[in-house]
CSV table of C-alpha atoms in Angstrom, one decimal:
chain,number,residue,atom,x,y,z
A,68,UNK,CA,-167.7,-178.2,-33.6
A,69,UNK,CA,-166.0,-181.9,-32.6
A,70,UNK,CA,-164.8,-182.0,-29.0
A,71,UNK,CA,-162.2,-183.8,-27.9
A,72,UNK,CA,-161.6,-187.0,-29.8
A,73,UNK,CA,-159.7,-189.9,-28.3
A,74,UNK,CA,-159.0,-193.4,-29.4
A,75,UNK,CA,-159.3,-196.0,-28.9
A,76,UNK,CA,-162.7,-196.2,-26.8
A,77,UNK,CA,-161.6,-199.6,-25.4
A,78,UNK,CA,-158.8,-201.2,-25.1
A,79,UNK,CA,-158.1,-205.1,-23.9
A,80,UNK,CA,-154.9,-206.1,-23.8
A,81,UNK,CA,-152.3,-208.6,-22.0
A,82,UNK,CA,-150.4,-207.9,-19.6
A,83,UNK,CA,-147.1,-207.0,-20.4
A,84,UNK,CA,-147.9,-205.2,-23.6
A,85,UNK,CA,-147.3,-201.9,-25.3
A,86,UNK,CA,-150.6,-199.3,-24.9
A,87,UNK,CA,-150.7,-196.2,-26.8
A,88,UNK,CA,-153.6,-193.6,-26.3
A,89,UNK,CA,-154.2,-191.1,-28.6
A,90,UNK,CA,-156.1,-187.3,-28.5
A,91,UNK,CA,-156.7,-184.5,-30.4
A,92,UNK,CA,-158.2,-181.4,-28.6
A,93,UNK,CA,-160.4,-179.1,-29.6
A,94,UNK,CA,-158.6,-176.8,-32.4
A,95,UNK,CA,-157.5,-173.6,-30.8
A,96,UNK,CA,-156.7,-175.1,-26.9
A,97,UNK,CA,-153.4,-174.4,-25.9
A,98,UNK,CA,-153.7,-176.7,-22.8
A,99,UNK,CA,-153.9,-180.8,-22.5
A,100,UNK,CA,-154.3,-182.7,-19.9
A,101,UNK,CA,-154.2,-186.7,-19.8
A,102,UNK,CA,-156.3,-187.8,-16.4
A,103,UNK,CA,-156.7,-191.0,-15.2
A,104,UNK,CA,-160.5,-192.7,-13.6
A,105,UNK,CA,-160.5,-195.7,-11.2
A,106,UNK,CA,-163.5,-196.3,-8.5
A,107,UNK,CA,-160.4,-196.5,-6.3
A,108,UNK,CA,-158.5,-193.4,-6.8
A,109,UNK,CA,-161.1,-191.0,-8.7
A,110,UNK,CA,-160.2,-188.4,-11.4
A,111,UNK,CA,-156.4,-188.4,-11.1
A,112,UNK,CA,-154.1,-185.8,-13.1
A,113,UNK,CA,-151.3,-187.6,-15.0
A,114,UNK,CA,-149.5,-184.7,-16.9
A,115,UNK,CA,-150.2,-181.8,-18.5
A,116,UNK,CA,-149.1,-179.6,-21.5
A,117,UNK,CA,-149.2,-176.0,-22.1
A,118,UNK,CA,-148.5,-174.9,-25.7
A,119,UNK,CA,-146.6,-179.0,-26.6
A,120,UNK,CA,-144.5,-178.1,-23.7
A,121,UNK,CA,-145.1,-180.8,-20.5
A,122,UNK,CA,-145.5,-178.4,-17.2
A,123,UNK,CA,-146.3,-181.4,-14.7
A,124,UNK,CA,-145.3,-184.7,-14.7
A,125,UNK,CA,-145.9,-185.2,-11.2
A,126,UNK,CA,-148.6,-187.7,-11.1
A,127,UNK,CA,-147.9,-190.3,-13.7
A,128,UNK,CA,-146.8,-193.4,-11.8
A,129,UNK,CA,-144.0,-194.3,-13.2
A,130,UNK,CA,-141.6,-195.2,-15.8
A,131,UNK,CA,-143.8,-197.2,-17.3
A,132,UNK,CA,-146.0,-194.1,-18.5
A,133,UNK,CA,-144.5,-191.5,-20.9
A,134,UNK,CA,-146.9,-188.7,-22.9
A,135,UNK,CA,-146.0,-186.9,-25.9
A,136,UNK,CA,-147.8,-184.0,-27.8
A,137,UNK,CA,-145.6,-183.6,-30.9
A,138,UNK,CA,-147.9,-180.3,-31.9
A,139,UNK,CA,-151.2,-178.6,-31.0
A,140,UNK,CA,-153.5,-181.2,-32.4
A,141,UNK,CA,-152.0,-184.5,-31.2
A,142,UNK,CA,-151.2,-186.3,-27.9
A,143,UNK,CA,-150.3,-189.6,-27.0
A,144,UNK,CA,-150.2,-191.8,-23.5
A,145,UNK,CA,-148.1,-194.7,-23.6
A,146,UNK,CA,-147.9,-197.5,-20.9
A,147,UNK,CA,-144.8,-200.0,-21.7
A,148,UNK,CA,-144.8,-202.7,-20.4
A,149,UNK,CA,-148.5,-202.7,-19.1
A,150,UNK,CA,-150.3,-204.1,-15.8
A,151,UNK,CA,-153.2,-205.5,-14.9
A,152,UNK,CA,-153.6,-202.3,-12.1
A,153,UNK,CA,-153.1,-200.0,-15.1
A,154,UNK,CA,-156.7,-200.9,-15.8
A,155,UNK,CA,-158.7,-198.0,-15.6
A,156,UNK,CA,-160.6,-195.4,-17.9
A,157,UNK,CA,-158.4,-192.4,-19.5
A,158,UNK,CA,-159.5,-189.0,-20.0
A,159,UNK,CA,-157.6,-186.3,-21.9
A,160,UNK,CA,-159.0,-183.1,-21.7
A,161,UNK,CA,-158.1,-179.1,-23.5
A,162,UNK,CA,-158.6,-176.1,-22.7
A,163,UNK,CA,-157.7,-172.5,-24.2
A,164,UNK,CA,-155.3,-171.3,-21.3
A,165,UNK,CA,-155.7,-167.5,-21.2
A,166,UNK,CA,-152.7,-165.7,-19.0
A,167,UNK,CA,-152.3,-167.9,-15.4
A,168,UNK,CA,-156.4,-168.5,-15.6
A,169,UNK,CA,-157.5,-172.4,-15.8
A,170,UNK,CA,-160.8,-171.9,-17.7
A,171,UNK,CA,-163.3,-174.8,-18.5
A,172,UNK,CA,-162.0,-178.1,-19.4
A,173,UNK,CA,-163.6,-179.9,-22.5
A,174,UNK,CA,-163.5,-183.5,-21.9
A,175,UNK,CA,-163.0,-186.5,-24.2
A,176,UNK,CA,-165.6,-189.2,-23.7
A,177,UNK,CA,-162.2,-191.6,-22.6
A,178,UNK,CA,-160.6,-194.7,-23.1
A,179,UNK,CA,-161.6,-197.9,-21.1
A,180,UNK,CA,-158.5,-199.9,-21.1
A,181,UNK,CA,-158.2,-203.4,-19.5
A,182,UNK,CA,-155.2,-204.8,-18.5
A,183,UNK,CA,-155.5,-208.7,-18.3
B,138,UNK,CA,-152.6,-187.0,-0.8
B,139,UNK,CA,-156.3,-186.0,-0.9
B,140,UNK,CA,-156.5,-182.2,-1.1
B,141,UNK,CA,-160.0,-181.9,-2.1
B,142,UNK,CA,-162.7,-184.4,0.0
B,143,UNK,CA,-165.9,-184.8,-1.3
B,144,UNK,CA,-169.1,-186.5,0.4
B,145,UNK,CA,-171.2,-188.8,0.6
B,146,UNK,CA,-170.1,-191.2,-2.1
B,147,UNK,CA,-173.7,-191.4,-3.3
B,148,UNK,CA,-176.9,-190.9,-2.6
B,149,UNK,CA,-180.4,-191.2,-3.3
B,150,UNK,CA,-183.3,-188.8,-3.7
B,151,UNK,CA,-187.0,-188.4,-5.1
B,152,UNK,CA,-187.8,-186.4,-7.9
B,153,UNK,CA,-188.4,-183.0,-6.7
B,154,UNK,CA,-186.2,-183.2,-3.7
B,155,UNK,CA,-183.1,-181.6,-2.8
B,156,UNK,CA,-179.6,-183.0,-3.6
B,157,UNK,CA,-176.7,-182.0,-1.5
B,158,UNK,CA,-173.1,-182.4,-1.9
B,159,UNK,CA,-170.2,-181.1,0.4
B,160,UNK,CA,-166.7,-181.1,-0.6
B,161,UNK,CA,-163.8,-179.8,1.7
B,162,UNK,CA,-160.1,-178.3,0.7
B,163,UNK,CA,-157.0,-177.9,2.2
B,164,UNK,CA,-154.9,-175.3,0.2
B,165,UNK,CA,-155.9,-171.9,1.5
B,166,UNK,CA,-154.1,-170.7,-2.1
B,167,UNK,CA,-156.8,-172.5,-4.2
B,168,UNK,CA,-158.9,-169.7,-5.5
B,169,UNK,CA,-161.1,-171.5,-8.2
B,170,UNK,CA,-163.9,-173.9,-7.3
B,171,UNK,CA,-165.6,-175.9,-10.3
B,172,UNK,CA,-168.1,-178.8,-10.0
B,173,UNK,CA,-168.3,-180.9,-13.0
B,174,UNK,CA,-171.1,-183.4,-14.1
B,175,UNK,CA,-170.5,-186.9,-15.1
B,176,UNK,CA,-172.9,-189.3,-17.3
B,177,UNK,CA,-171.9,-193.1,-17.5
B,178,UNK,CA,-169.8,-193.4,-21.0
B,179,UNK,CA,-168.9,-190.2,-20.9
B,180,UNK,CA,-166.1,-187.5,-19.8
B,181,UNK,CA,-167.0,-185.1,-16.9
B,182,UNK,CA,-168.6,-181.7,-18.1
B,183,UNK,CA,-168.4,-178.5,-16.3
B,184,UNK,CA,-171.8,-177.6,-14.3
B,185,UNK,CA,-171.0,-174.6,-12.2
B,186,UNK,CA,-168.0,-172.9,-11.0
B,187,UNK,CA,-167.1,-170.6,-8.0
B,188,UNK,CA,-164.2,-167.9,-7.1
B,189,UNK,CA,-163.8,-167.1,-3.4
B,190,UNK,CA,-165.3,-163.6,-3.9
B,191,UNK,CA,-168.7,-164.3,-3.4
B,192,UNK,CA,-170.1,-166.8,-1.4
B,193,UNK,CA,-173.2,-167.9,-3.3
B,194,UNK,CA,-173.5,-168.8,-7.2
B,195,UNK,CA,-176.8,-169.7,-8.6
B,196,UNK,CA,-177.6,-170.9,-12.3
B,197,UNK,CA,-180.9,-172.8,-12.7
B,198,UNK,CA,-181.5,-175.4,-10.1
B,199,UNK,CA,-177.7,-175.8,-9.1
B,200,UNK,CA,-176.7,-173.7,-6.7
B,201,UNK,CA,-173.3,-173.6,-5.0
B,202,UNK,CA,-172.3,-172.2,-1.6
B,203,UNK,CA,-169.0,-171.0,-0.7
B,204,UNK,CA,-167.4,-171.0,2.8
B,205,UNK,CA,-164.0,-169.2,2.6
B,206,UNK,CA,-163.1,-169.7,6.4
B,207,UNK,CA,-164.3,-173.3,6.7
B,208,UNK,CA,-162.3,-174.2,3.5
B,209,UNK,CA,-165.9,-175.9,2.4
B,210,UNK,CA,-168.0,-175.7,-0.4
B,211,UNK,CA,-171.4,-177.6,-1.2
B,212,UNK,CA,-173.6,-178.1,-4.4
B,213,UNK,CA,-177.3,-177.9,-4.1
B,214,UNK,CA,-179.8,-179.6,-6.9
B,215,UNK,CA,-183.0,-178.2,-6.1
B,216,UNK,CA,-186.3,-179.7,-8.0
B,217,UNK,CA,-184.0,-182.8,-8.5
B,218,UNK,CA,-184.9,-184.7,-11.3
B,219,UNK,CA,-184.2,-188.5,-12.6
B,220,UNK,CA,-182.0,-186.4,-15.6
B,221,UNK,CA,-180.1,-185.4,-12.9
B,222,UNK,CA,-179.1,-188.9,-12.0
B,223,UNK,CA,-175.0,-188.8,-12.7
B,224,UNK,CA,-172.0,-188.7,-10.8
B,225,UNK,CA,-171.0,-184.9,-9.8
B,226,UNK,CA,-167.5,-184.0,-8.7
B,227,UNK,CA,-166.3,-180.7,-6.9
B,228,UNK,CA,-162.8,-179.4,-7.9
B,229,UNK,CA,-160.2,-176.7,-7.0
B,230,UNK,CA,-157.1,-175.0,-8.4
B,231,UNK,CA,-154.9,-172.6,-8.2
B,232,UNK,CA,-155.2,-169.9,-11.2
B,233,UNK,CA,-151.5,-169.2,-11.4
B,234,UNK,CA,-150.8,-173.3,-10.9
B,235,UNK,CA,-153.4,-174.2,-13.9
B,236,UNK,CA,-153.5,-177.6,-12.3
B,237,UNK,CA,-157.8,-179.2,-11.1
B,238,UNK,CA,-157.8,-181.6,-8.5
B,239,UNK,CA,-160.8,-183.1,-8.3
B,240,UNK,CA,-162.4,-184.5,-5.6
B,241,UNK,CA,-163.7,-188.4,-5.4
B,242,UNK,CA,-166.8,-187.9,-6.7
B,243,UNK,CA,-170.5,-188.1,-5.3
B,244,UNK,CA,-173.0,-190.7,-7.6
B,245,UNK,CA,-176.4,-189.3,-7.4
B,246,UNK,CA,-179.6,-191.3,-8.2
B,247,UNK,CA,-182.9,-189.7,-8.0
B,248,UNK,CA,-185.7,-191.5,-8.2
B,249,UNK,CA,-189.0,-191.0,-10.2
């Protein structure tokens, strides 16, 4: 069975650009999460989505970010504009959500984007 | 805000030895305790998971230990071997807030 695919693996862009990340979870996982990996800050939770429907926002940075997940089998992560300290690699990861219970989370193997 | 520490940041040990990590929470209402492996190039994977209702969880040479008054829990390799060498990261959530925070992450090397 494919796991998590996302795209693109790497990313190099200037800044001030437009970045769009894209995933597709594993077919039948009603939960996505987009996470975020820096040596500074670790594994950091950006938003999530249960069932298309965004639950918590809380920790993308700012404006600059927005996520979409249009149906079960797509998400994207946009940064506009981009920064140099967006730099960092980007996980999204799914999960079959049964009840309240957060059961195992299937990672992608992430996107390295570098902001120059 | 930090809610989950984890330490050390690495470490090294020799094949065979014992690999310990410790990681330490803050919200009393987190009531699900995951550890998840990491190889370089690749997404995190989970190893090992805990619930607060027992205190010890063994599969294979992992081993984690719970301490429900202390608010710690640890992660043992025992037999550690140089396939072992990856970076390992505790985690908690709530069940009703379906929401992991993970903790920084510990990068393990184990030498042949």
């Amino acid at each position: 069975d494919a796991g998590v695919i996302q795209s693109p693996r790497h990313e190099v862009t200037e800044m001030g650009q437009e970045v769009t990340l894209r995933c597709k979870p594993i077919s039948g996982h009603n939960s996505l999460f987009w996470y975020r990996q820096t040596m500074m800050r670790g594994l950091e939770l950006l938003i999530y989505f249960n069932n298309n429907v965004p639950i918590d926002d809380s920790g993308m940075p700012e404006d600059r970010f927005s996520a979409k997940m249009p149906n079960a089998s797509f998400s994207t992560l946009k940064i506009q504009p981009s920064e140099p300290r967006d730099s960092a690699v980007y996980f999204c990861a799914s999960t079959r959500l049964a009840g309240v219970e957060i059961g195992e989370l299937f990672f992608g193997e992430g996107s390295r984007l570098t902001v120059l | 805000q930090q809610q989950v520490k984890q330490s050390p940041q690495s470490l090294i040990v020799q094949k065979g030895g014992i690999s310990i990590i410790n990681c330490a929470y803050e919200n009393t209402a987190f009531d699900y305790f995951p550890w998840y492996q990491q190889f370089p190039g690749k997404g995190p994977a989970l190893l090992i998971a805990i619930r607060p209702d027992v205190s010890e969880k063994k599969e294979g040479r992992f081993t984690i230990s719970f301490n429900k008054s202390a608010k710690q829990f640890s992660l043992h390799i025992m037999d550690s071997q140089p396939g072992d060498s990856a970076t390992y990261f505790c985690a908690a959530s709530r069940a009703a807030g379906n929401k992991l925070t993970f903790g920084g992450g510990t990068r393990v090397l184990v030498k042949p």
